[in-house]
Short mmCIF file of C-alpha atoms in Angstrom, two decimals:
data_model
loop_
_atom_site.label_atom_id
_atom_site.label_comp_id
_atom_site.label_asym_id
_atom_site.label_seq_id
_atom_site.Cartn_x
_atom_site.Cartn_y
_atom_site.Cartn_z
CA UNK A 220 55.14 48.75 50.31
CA UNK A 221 56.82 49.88 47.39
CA UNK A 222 60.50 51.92 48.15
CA UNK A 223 59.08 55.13 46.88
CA UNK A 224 56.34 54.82 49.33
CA UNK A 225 58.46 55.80 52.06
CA UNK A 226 58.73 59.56 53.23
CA UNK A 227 62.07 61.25 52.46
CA UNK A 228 63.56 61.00 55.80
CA UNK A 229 63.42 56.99 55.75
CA UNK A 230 64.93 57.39 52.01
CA UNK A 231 67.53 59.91 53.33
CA UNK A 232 68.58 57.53 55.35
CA UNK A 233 68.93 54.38 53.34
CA UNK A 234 70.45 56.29 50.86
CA UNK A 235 73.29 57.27 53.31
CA UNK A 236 74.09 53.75 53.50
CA UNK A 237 75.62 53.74 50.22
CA UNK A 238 78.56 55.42 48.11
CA UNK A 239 78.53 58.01 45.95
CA UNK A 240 78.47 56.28 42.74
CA UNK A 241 75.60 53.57 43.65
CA UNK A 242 73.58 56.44 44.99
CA UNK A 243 73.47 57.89 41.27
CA UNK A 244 72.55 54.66 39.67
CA UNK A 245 69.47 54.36 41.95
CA UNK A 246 68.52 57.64 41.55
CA UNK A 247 68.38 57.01 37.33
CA UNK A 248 65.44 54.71 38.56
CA UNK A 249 63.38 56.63 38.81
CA UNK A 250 61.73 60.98 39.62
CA UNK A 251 60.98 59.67 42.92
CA UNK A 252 64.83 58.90 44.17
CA UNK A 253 66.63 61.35 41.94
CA UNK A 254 64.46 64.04 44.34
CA UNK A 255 66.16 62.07 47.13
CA UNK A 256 69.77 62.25 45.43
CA UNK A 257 69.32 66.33 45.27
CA UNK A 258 67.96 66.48 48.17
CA UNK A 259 71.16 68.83 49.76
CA UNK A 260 69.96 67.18 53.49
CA UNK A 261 71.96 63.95 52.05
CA UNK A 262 75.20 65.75 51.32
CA UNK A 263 76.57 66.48 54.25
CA UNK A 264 79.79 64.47 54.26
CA UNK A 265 82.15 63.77 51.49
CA UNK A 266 84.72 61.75 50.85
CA UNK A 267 87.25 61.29 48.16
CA UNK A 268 90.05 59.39 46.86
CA UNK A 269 91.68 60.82 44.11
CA UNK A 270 91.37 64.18 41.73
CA UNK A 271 89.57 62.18 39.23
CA UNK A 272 86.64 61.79 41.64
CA UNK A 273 86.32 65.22 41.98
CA UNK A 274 84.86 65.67 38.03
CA UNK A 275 82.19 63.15 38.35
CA UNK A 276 79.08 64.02 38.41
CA UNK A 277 77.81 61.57 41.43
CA UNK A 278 77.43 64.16 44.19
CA UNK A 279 75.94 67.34 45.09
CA UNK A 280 77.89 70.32 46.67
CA UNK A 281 75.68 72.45 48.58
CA UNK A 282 75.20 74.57 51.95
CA UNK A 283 74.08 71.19 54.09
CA UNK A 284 78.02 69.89 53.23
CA UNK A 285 79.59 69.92 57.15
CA UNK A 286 82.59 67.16 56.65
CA UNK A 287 84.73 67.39 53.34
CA UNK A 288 88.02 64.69 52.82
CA UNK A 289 89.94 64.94 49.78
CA UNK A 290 92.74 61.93 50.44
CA UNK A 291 95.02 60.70 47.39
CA UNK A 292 97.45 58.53 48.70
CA UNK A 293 98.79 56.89 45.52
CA UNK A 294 102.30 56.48 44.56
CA UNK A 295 102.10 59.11 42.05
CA UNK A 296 101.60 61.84 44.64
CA UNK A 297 105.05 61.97 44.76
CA UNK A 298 105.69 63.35 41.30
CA UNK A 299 103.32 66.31 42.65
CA UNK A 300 105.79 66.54 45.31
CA UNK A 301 108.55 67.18 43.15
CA UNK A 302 109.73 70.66 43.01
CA UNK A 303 108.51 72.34 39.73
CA UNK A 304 112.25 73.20 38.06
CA UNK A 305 113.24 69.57 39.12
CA UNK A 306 110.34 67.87 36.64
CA UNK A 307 111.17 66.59 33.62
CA UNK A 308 108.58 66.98 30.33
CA UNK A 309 106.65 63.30 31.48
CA UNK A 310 105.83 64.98 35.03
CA UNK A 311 105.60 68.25 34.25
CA UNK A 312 102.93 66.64 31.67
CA UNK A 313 101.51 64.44 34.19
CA UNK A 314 100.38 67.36 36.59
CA UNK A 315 99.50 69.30 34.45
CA UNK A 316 96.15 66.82 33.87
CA UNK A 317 94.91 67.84 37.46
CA UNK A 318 97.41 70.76 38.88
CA UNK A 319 93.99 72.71 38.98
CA UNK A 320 91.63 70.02 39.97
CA UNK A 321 91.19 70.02 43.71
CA UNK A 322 91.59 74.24 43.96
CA UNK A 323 88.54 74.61 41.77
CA UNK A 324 86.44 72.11 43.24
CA UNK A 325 87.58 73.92 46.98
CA UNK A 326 87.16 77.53 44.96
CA UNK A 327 83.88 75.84 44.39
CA UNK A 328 83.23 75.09 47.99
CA UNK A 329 84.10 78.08 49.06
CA UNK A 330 81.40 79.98 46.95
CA UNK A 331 78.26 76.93 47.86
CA UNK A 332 79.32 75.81 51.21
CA UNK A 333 79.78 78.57 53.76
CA UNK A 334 78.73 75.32 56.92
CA UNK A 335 81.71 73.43 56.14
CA UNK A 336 83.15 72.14 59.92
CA UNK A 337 85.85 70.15 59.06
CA UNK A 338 88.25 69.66 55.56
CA UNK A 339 90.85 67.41 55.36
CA UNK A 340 93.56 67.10 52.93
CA UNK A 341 96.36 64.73 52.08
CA UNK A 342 98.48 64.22 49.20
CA UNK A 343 97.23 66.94 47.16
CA UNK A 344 100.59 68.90 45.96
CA UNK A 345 99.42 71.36 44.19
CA UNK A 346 96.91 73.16 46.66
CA UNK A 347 98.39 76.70 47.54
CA UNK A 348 98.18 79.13 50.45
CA UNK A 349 95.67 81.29 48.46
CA UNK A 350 93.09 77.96 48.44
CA UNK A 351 93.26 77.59 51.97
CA UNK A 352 93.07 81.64 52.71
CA UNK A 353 89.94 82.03 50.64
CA UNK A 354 88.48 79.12 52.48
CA UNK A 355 88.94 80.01 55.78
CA UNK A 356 87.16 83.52 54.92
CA UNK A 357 84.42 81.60 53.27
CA UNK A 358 83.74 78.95 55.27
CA UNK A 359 83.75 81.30 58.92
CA UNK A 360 82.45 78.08 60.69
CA UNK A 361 85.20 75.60 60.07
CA UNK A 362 86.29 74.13 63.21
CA UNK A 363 88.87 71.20 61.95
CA UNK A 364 91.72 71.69 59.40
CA UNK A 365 93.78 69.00 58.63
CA UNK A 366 96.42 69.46 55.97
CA UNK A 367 98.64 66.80 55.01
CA UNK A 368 101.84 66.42 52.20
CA UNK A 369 100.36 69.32 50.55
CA UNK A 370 103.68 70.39 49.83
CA UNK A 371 102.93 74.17 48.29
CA UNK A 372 101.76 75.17 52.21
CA UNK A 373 103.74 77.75 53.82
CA UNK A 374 103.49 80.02 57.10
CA UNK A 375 100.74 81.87 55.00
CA UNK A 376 98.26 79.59 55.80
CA UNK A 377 99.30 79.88 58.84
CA UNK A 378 99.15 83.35 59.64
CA UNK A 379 95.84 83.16 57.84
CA UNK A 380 94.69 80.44 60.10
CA UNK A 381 95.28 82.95 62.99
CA UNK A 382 93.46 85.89 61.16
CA UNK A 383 90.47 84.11 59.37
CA UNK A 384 89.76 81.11 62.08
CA UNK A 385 87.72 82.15 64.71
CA UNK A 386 86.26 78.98 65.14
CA UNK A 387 89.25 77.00 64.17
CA UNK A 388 89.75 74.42 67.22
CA UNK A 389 91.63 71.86 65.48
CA UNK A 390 95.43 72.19 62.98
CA UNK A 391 97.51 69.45 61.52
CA UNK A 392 99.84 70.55 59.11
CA UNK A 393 101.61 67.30 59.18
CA UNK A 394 104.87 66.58 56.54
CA UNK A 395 104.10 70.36 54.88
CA UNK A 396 107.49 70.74 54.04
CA UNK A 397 107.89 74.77 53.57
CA UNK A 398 105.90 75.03 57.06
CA UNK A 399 108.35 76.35 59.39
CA UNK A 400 108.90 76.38 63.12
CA UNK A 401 108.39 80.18 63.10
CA UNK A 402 105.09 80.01 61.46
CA UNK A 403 104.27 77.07 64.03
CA UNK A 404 105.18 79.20 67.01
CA UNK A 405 103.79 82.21 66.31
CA UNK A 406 99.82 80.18 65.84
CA UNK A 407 100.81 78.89 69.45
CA UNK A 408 101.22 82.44 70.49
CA UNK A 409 98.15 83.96 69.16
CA UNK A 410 95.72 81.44 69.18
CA UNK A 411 96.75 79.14 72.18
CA UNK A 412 93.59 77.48 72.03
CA UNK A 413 93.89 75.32 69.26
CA UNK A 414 94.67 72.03 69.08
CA UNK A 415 97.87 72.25 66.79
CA UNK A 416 100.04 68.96 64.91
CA UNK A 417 102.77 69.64 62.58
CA UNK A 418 104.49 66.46 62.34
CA UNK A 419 108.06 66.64 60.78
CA UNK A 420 106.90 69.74 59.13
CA UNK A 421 109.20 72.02 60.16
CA UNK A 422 112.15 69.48 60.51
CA UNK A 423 111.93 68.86 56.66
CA UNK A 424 114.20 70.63 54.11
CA UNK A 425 111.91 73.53 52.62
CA UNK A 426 111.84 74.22 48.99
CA UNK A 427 114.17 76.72 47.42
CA UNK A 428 115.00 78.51 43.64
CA UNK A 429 118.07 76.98 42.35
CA UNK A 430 119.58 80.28 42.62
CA UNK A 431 118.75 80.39 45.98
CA UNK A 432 120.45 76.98 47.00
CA UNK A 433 123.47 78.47 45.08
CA UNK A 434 123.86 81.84 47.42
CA UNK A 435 123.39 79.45 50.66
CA UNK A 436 126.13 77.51 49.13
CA UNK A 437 128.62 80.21 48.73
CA UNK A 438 127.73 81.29 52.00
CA UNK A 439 128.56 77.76 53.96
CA UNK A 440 131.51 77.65 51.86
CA UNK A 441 133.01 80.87 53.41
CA UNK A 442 131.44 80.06 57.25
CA UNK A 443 133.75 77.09 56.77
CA UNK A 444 137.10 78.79 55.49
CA UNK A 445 136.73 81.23 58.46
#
């Protein structure tokens, strides 16, 4: 029996077996797999590694996607996690190649996969509050968030997490820097019921305007002389 002889459940399966990439080369083969490779039944976990993966076009985004993991834990995360006036022109140039990348591909998420049960991201700097709020609204189902040194995440998500998810069971907001222990208690006040991490989060040193840093200076300066 030829591989194309199968039904699509049997080729649903052994094409779960394999990554994204190798699942595109074996559906150039031939009409047969590539229906296989759009069938939507097939996407319903994805993983990924780095912004870049996000542009290729190896994978379909659809309403069957349930599990979602965006995870970039390369070294150069940490010029993401630089604060914006502290970057000189090589970083500032550097981000500016995928600053957008991962909130369009979740913008895009949000309008084709209103399922999604659990997303999970680490190491992407440049994700904002107003990702994660439109998200939540979209995405009404979403049981697991797990955000991790996304380092633009404040109390907004937060508070939004507490508005928006009614099915939420599961936080981590682990080594968000600008996550404070306000934002943390009040989730534990009105949502008691979910399962909530925020390692070192609100022990870290949030971000602040240089102006900003200045005034707090001038302040401590005069706490001390009285």
């Amino acid at each position: 029996m030829h591989i194309t002889q199968l039904n699509q459940e049997c080729l649903l399966h052994l094409f779960s077996f394999l990554d994204k990439n190798s699942r595109k080369n074996l559906a150039k083969t031939c009409h047969r797999l590539l229906e296989v490779f759009q069938d939507p039944l097939l996407w319903s976990l994805l993983n990924f590694h780095s912004p870049v993966e996000l542009k290729k076009d190896n994978f379909l985004l659809g309403p069957a996607l349930k599990y979602l993991s965006i995870c970039w834990y390369s070294e150069r995360v940490k010029v993401c996690n630089i604060e914006d006036w502290m970057k000189n022109s090589f970083q500032k140039d550097f981000c500016n190649r995928h600053e957008n990348t991962v909130s369009d591909f979740l913008l895009d998420v949000c309008n084709r996969c209103p399922n999604l049960l659990s997303l999970t991201l680490s190491g992407c700097g440049h994700v904002t509050d107003d990702c994660i709020v439109l998200l939540l609204r979209s995405c009404p189902k979403l049981r697991t968030l797990k955000l991790e040194n996304c380092v633009r995440i404040t109390d907004r998500t937060l508070q939004a997490a507490t508005l928006h998810g009614g099915s939420l069971q599961t936080l981590h907001v682990d080594f968000c820097r600008n996550i404070t222990q306000a934002g943390i208690e009040t989730v534990r006040e009105k949502r008691p019921s979910v399962t909530l991490r925020a390692e070192r989060s609100a022990n870290m040193i949030p971000d602040s305007q240089p102006e900003k840093k200045l005034v707090l200076e001038k302040v401590s300066r005069k706490l001390v002389q009285l």
